[in-house]
CSV table of C-alpha atoms in Angstrom, one decimal:
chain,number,residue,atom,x,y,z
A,1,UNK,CA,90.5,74.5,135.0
A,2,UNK,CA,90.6,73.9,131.1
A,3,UNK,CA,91.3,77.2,129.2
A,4,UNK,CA,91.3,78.6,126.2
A,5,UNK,CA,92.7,81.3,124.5
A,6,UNK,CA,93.8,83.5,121.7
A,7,UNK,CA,97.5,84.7,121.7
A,8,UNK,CA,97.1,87.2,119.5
A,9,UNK,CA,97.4,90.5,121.7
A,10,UNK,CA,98.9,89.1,125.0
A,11,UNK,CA,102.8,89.0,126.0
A,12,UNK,CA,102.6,85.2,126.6
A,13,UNK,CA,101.4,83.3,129.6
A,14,UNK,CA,104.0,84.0,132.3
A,15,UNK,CA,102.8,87.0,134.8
A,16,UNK,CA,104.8,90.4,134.4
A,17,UNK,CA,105.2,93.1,136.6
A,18,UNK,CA,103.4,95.9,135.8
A,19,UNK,CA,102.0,94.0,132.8
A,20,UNK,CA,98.5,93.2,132.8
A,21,UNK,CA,98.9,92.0,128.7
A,22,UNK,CA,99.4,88.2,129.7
A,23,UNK,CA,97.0,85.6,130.0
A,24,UNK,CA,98.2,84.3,133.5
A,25,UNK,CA,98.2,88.1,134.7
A,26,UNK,CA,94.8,88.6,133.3
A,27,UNK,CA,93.3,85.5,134.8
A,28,UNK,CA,94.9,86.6,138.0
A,29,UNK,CA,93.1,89.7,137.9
A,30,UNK,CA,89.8,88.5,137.2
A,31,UNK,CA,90.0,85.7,140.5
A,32,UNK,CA,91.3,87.8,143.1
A,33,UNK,CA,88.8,90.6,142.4
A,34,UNK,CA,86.3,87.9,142.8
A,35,UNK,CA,87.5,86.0,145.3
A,36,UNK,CA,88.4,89.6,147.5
A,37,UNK,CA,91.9,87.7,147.9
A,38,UNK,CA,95.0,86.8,145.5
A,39,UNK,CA,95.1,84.0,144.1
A,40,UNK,CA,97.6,82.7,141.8
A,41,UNK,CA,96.7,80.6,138.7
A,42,UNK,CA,99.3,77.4,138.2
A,43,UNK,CA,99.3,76.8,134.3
A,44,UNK,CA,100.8,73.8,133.0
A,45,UNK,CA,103.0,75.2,130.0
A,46,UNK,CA,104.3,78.7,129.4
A,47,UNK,CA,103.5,79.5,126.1
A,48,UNK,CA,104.8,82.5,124.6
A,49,UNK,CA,103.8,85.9,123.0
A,50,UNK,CA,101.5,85.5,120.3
A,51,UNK,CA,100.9,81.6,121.2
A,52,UNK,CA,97.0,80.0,121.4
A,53,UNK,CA,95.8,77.6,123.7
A,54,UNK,CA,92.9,75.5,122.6
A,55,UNK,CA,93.1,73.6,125.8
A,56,UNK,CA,95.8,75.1,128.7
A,57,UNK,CA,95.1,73.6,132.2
A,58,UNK,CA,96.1,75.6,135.5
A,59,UNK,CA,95.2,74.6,138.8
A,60,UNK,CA,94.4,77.7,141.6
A,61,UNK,CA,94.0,76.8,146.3
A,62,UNK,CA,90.7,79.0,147.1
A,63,UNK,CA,90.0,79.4,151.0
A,64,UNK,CA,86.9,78.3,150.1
A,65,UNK,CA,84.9,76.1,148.4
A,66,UNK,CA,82.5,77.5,145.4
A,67,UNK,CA,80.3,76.0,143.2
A,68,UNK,CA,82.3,75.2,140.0
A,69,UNK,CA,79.3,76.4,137.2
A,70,UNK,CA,79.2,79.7,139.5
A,71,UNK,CA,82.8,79.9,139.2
A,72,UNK,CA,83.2,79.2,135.5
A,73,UNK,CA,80.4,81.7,134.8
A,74,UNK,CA,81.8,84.4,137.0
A,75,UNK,CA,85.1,84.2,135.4
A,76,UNK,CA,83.9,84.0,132.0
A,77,UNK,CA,81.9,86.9,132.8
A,78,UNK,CA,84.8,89.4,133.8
A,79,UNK,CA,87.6,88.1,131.3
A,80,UNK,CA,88.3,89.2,128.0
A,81,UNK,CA,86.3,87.4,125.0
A,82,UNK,CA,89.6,86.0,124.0
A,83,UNK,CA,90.5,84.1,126.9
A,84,UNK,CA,87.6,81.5,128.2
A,85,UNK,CA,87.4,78.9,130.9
A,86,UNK,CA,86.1,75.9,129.4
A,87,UNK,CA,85.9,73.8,132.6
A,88,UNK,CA,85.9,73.9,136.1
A,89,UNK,CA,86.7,70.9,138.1
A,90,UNK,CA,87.6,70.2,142.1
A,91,UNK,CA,90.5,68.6,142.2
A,92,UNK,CA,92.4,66.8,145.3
A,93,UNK,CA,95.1,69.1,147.4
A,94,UNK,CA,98.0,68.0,146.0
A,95,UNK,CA,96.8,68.3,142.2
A,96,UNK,CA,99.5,70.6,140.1
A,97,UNK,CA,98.8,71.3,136.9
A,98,UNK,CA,102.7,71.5,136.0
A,99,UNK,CA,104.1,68.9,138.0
A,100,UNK,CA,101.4,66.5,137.7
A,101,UNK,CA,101.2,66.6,133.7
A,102,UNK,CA,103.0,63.3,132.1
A,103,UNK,CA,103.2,65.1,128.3
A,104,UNK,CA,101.9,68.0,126.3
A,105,UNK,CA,100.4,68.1,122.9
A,106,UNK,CA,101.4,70.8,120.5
A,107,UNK,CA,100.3,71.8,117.1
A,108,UNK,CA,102.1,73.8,114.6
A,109,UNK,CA,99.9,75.4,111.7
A,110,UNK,CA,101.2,75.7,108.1
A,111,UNK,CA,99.3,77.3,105.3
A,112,UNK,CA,100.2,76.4,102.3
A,113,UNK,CA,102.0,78.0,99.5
A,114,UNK,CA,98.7,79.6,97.5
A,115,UNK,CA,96.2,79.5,99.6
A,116,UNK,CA,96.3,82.8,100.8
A,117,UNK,CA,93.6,83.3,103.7
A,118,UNK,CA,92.6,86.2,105.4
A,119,UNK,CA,90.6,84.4,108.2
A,120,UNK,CA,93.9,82.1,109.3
A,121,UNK,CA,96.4,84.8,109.0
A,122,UNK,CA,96.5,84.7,113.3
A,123,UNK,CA,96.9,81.5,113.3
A,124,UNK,CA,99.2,79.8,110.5
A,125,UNK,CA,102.3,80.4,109.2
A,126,UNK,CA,101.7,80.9,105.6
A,127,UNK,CA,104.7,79.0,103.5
A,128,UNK,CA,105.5,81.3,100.0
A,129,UNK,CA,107.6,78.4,99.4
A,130,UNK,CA,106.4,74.4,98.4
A,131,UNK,CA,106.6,71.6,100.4
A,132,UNK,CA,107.7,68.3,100.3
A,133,UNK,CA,105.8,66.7,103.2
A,134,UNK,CA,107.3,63.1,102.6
A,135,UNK,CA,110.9,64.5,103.2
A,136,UNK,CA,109.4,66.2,106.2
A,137,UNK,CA,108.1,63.3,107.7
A,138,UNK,CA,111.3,61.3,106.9
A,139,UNK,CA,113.0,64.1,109.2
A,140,UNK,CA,110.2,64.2,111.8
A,141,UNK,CA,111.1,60.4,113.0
A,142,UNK,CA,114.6,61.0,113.6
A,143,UNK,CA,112.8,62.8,116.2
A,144,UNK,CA,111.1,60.7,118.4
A,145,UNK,CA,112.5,59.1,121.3
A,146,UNK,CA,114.4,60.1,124.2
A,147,UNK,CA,117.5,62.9,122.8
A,148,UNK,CA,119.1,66.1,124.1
A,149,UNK,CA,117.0,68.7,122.4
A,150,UNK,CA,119.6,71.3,123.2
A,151,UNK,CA,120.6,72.6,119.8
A,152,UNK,CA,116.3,73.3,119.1
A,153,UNK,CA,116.4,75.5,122.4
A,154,UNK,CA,116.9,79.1,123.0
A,155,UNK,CA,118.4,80.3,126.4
A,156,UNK,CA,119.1,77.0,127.1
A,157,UNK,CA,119.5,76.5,130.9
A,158,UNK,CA,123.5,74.9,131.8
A,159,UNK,CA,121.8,73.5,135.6
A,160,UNK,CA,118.5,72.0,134.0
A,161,UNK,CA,118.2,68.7,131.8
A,162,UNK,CA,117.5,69.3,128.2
A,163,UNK,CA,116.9,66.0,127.6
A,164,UNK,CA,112.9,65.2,126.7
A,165,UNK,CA,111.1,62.4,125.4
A,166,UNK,CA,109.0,62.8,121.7
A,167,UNK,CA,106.8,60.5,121.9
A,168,UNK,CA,105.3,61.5,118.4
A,169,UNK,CA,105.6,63.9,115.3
A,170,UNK,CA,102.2,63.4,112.7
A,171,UNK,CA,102.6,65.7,110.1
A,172,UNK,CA,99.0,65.7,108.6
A,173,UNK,CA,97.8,67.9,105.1
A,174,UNK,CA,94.4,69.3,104.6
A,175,UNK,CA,92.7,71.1,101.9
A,176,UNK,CA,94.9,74.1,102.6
A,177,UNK,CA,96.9,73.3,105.8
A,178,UNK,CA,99.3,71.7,106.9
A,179,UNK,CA,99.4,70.3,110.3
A,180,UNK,CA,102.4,69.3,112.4
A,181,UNK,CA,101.8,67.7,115.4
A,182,UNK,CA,104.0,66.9,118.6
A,183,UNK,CA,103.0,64.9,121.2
A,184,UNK,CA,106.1,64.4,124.0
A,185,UNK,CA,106.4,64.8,128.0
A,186,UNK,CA,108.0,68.2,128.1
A,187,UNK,CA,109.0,71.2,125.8
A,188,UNK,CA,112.1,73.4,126.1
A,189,UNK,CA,111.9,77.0,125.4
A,190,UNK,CA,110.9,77.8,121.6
A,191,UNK,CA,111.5,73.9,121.1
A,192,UNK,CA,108.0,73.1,118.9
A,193,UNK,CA,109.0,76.7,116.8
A,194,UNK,CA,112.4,75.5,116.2
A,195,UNK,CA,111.8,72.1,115.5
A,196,UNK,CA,109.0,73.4,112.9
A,197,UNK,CA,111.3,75.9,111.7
A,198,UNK,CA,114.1,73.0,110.8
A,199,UNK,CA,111.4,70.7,109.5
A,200,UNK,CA,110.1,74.0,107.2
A,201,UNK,CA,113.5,74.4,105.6
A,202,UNK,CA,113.8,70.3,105.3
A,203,UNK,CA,110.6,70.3,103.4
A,204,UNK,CA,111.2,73.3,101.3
A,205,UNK,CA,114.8,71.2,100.7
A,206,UNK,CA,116.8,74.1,102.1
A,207,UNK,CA,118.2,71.2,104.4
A,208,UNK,CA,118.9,67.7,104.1
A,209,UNK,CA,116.5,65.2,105.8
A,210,UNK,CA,119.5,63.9,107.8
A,211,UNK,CA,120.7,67.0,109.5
A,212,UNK,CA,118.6,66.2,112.0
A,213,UNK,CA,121.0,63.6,114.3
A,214,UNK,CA,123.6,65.8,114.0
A,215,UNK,CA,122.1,68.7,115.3
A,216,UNK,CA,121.0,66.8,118.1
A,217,UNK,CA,124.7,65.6,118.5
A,218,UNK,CA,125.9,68.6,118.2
A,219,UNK,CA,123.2,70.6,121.0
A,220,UNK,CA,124.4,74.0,119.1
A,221,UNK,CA,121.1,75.9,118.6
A,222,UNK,CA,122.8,77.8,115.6
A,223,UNK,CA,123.1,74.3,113.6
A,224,UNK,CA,119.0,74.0,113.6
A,225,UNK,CA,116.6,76.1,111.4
A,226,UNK,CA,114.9,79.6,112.2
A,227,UNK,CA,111.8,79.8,114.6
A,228,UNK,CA,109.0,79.0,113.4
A,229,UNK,CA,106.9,82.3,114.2
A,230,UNK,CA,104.2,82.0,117.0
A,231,UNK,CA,100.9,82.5,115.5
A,232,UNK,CA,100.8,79.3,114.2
A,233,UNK,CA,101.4,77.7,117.2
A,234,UNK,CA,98.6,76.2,119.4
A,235,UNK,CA,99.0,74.2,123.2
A,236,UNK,CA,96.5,71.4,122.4
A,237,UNK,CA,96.3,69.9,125.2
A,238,UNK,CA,97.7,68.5,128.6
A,239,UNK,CA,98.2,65.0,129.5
A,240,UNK,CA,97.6,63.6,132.7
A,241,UNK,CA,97.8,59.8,134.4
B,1,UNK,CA,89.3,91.1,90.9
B,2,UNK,CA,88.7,88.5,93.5
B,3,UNK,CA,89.2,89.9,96.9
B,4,UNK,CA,89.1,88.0,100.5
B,5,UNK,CA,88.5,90.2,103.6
B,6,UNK,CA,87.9,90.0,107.6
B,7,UNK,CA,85.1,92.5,108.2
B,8,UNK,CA,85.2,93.1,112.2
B,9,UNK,CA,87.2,96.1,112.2
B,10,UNK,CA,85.0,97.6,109.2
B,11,UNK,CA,82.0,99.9,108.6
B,12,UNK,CA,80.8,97.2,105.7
B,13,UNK,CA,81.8,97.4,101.9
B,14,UNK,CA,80.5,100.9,100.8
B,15,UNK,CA,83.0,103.8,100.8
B,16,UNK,CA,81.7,107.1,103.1
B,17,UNK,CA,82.9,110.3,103.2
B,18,UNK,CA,85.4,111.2,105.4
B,19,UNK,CA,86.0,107.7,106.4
B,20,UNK,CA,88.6,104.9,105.5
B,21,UNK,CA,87.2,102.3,107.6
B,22,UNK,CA,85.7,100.3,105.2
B,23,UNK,CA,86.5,98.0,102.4
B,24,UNK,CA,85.3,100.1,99.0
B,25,UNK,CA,87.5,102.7,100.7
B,26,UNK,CA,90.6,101.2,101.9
B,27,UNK,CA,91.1,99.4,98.2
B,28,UNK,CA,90.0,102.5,96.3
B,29,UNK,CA,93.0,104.7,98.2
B,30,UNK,CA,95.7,102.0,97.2
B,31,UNK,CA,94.8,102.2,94.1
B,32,UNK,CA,94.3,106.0,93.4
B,33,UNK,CA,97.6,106.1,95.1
B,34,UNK,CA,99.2,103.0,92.7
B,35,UNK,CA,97.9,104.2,89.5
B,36,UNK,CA,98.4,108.1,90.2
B,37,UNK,CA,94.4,109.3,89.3
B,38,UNK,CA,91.1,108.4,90.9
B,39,UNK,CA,90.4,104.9,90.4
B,40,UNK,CA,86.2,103.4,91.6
B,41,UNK,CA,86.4,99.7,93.0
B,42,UNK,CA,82.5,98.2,92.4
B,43,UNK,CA,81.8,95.6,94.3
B,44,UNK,CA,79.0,93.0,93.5
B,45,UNK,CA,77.4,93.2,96.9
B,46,UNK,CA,77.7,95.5,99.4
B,47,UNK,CA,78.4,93.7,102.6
B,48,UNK,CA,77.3,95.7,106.3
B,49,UNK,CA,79.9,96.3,108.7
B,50,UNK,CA,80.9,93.5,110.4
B,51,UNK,CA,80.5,90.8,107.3
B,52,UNK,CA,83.1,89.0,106.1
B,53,UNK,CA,83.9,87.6,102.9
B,54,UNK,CA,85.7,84.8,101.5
B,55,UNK,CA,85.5,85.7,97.7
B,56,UNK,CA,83.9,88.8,96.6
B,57,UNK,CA,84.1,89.9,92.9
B,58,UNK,CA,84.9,93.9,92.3
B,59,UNK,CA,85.6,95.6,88.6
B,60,UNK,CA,88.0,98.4,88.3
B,61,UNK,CA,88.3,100.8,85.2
B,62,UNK,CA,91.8,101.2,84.5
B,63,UNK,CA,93.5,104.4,82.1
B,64,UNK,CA,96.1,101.9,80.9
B,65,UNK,CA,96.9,97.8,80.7
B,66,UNK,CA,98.9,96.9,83.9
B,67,UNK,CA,100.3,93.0,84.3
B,68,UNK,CA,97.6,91.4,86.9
B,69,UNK,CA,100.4,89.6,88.8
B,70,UNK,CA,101.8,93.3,88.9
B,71,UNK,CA,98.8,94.7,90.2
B,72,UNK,CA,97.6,92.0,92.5
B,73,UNK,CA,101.1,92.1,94.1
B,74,UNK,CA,101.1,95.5,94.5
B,75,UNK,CA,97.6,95.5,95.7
B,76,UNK,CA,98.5,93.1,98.3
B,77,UNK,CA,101.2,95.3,99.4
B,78,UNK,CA,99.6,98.4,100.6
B,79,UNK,CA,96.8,96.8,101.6
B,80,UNK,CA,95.9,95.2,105.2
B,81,UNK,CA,96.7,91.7,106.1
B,82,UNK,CA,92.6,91.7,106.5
B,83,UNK,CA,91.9,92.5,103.3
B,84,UNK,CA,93.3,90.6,100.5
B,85,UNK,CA,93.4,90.7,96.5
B,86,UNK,CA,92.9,86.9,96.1
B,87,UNK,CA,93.2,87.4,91.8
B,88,UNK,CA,93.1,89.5,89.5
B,89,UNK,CA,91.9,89.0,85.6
B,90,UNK,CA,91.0,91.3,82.4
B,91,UNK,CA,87.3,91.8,81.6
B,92,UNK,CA,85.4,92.7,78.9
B,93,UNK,CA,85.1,97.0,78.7
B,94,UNK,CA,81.4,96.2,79.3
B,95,UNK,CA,81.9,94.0,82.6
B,96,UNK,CA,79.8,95.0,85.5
B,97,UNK,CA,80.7,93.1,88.8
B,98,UNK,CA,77.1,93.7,90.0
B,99,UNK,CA,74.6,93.9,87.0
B,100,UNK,CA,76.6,90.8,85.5
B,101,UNK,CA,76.1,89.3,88.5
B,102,UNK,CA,73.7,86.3,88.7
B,103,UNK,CA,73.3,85.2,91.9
B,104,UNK,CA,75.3,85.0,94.9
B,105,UNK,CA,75.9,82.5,97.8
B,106,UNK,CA,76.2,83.5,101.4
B,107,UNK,CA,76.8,81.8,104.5
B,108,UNK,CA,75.8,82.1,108.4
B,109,UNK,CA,77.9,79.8,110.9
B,110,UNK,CA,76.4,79.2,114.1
B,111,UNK,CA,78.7,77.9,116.7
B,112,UNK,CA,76.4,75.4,118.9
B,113,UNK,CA,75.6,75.1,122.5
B,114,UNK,CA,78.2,73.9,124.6
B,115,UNK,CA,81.0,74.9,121.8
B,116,UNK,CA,82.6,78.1,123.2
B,117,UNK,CA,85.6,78.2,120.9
B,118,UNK,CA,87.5,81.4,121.1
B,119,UNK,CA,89.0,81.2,118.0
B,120,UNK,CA,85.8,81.1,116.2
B,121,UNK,CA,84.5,84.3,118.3
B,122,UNK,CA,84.8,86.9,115.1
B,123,UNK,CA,83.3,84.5,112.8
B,124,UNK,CA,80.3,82.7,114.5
B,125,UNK,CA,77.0,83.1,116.5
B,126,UNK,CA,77.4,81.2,119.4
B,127,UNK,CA,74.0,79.7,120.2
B,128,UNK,CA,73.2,79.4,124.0
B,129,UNK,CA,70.0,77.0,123.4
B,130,UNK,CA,69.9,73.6,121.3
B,131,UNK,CA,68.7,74.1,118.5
B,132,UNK,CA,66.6,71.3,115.9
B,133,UNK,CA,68.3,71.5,112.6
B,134,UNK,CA,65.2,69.3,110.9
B,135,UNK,CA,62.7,72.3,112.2
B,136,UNK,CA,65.3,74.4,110.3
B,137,UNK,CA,65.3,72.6,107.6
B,138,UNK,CA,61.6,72.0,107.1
B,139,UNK,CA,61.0,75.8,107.4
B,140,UNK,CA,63.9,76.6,104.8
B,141,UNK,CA,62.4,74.8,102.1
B,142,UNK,CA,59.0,76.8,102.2
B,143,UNK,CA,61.6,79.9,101.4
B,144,UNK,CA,63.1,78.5,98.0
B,145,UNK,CA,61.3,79.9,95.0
B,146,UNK,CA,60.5,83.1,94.0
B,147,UNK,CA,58.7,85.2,96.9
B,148,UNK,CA,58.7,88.6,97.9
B,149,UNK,CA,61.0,89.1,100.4
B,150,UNK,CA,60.0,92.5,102.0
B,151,UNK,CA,59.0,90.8,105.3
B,152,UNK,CA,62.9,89.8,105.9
B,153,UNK,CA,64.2,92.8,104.9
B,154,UNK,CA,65.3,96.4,107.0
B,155,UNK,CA,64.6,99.7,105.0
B,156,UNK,CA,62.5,98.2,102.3
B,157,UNK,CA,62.3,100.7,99.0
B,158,UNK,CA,58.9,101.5,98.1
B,159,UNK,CA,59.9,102.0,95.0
B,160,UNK,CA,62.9,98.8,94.1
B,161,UNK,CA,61.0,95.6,93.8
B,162,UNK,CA,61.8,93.3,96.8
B,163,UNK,CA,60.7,90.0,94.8
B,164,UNK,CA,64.0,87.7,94.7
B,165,UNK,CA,64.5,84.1,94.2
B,166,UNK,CA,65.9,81.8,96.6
B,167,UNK,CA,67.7,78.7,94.7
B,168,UNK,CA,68.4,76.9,97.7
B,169,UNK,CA,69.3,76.9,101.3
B,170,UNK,CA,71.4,74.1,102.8
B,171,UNK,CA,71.6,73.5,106.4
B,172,UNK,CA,74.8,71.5,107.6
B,173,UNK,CA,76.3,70.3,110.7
B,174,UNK,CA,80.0,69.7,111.6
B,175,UNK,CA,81.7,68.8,114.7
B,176,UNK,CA,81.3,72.4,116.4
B,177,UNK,CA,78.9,74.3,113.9
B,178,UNK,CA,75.9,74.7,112.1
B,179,UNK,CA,75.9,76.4,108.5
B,180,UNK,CA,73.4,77.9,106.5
B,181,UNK,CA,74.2,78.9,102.6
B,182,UNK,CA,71.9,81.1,101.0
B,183,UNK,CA,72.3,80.7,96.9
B,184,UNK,CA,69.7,83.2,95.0
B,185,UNK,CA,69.8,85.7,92.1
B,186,UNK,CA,70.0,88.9,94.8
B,187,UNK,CA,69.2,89.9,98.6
B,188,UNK,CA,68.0,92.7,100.4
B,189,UNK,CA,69.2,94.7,102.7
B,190,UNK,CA,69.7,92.5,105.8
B,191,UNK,CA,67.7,89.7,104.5
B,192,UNK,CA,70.1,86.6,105.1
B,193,UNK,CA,70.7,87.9,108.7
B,194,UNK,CA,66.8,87.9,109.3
B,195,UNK,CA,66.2,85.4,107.3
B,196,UNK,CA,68.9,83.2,109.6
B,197,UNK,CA,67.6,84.6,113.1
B,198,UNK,CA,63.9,83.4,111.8
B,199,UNK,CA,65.2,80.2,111.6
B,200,UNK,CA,67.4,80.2,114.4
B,201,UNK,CA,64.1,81.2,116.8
B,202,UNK,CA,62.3,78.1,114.7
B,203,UNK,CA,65.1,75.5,115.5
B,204,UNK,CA,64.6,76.7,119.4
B,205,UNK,CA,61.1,76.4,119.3
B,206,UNK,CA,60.5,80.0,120.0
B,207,UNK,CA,58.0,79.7,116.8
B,208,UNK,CA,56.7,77.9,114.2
B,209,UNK,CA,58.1,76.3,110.9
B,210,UNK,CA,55.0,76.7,109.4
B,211,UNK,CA,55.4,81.0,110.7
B,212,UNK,CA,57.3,81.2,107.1
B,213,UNK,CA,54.7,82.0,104.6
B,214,UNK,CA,52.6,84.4,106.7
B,215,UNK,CA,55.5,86.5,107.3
B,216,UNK,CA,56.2,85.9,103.2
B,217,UNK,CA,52.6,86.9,102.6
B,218,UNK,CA,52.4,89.8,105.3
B,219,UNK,CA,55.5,91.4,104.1
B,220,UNK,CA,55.9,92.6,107.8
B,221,UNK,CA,59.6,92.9,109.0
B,222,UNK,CA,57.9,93.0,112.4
B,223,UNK,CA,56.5,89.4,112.0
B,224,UNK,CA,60.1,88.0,111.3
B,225,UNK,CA,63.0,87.1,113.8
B,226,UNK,CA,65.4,89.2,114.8
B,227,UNK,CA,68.7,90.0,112.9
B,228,UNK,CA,71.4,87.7,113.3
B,229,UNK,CA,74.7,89.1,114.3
B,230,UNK,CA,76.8,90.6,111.4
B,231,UNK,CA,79.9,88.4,112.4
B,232,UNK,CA,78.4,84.9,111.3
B,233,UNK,CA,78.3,86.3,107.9
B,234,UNK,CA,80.2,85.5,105.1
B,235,UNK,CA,79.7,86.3,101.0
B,236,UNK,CA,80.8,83.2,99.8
B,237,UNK,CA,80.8,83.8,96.2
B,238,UNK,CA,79.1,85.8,93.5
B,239,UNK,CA,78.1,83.9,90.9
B,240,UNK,CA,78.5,84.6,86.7
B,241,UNK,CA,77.3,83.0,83.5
């Protein structure tokens, strides 16, 4: 299933107990009260509190097999206006929506310094500060390619790789936006805010362009900028073979 | 003042007793409370509950001469993150933000068939049937000029002329949406919402282009469409000499 959803008022994807304020939870909900059975809802990334989706994937095993505009319609029916299933596919047995991915696409949402806007203030980070996009750019290709991403992780695990590929970095500016984009096969926890956060305080010349391979030499998660916060943070979309 | 607000958790522009909840109101205690004495924020349109508005044009009457970046920051401080002083400059003693007015420009977004987008929800009228834009367009036109507009309007005065003039109404399609801006010297109550579900039951075939200038000539709110919802609504600007 494709989903989409706004962040806003939920604790982030992942299930809670005795939390019904997440978007997996809520999902959850809405398909085992239809189905009269519980069913668990496989999403592809974990995207935390406050976080949008304009297209999440997850993958659920029915016992039986339903017609998928009935499905959609059903669903779309019971959840929340803010969280909508955009399509419903079959897919084979062994199809998971984590394992199966081959990269993600994120997108980071900057609003620039005097352009104050009411009707983005959920989702942008609005900059008081102005940017040098060039010097940002500079930074972002340092980026790509296979590294160690352990210094732009929090709670980074000591049994699991943090090593990921970046496959790309466009840093794109609109009438009033600015728009980072990452495109790579996996994402550590708070890797897309902190990566945004260092590139921020490059472009606002806080930091040097070049601080970037050294913080990846380094993997010390206090040498990298803030977090970016999460309303300007979207999941674009899932990659698949 | 120039002022920016999100309407949906608002009962419209005009202040009422004994509540807060809408715009007039909210702005009016912040600055009572700023300036120490009872201080009237006039509006140039009164938007209904729900409406947004991306840059609406208020007058104030102040006791002494504040610095505007003073008072637009300190505006912007009490005030919600939905509703937002966008400028602030010193008028002429005899400036009226209404009567000075003349004209305005307002805009409906329709979100089109097959577009869910959640993040357009508060904004938008999602259409559930196709709609033809060159129906819309056609019946538009026969609505610029000056024409009494007392068929497209709720609670028409029997005693306030409802003759306006309609400058021009442009129809434009983007990836996901439809928009309709409205630019005339005034509107009734209402009257771009009916005005815009006319045309949306025109551009579905529901009735005819041609269904315009009997309703004009009828002056029949019954003969019209129905009103559009108040989210698709924005006050785009208010125009001055």
């Amino acid at each position: 299933m494709k989903i989409q959803y706004d962040g806003t008022r939920y604790k982030g994807w992942q299930r809670q107990k005795g939390s019904t304020d997440t978007i997996q939870g809520r999902v959850e909900a809405v398909l085992s009260r239809t189905m009269g059975y519980p069913v668990e809802f496989v999403g592809a990334g974990r995207t935390d509190a406050g976080v949008h989706a304009y297209e999440q994937v997850a993958n659920v095993h029915l016992n039986e097999s339903y017609e998928t505009g009935w499905l959609q319609s059903k669903m779309n029916e019971y959840l929340p206006e803010d969280i909508r299933i955009m399509e419903v596919k079959e897919a084979g047995e062994r199809f998971h929506s984590r394992l199966n991915a081959i990269g993600k696409v994120y997108e980071y949402r900057l609003l620039k310094r005097d352009c104050q806007d009411v009707f983005h203030r959920r989702y942008a980070w609005h900059m008081d500060k102005e940017l040098d996009v060039e010097k940002m750019k500079l930074a972002a290709e340092q980026l790509i390619g296979q590294h160690d991403f352990k210094g732009f992780c929090t709670k980074a695990s000591k049994k699991k790789s943090t090593v990921r590929r970046m496959d790309a970095i466009e840093i794109r500016e609109e009438e009033k936006d600015i728009f980072i984009r990452f495109t790579g096969n996996g994402f550590l926890y708070n890797m897309v805010r902190i990566l945004t956060g260092t590139l921020v305080e490059i472009g606002t010349g806080e930091r040097e362009a070049d601080s970037i391979p050294e913080i990846l030499l380094s993997g010390d998660r206090q040498q990298a900028g803030q977090t970016a916060p999460a309303q300007g943070l979207m999941l674009r979309k899932v990659l698949y073979d």
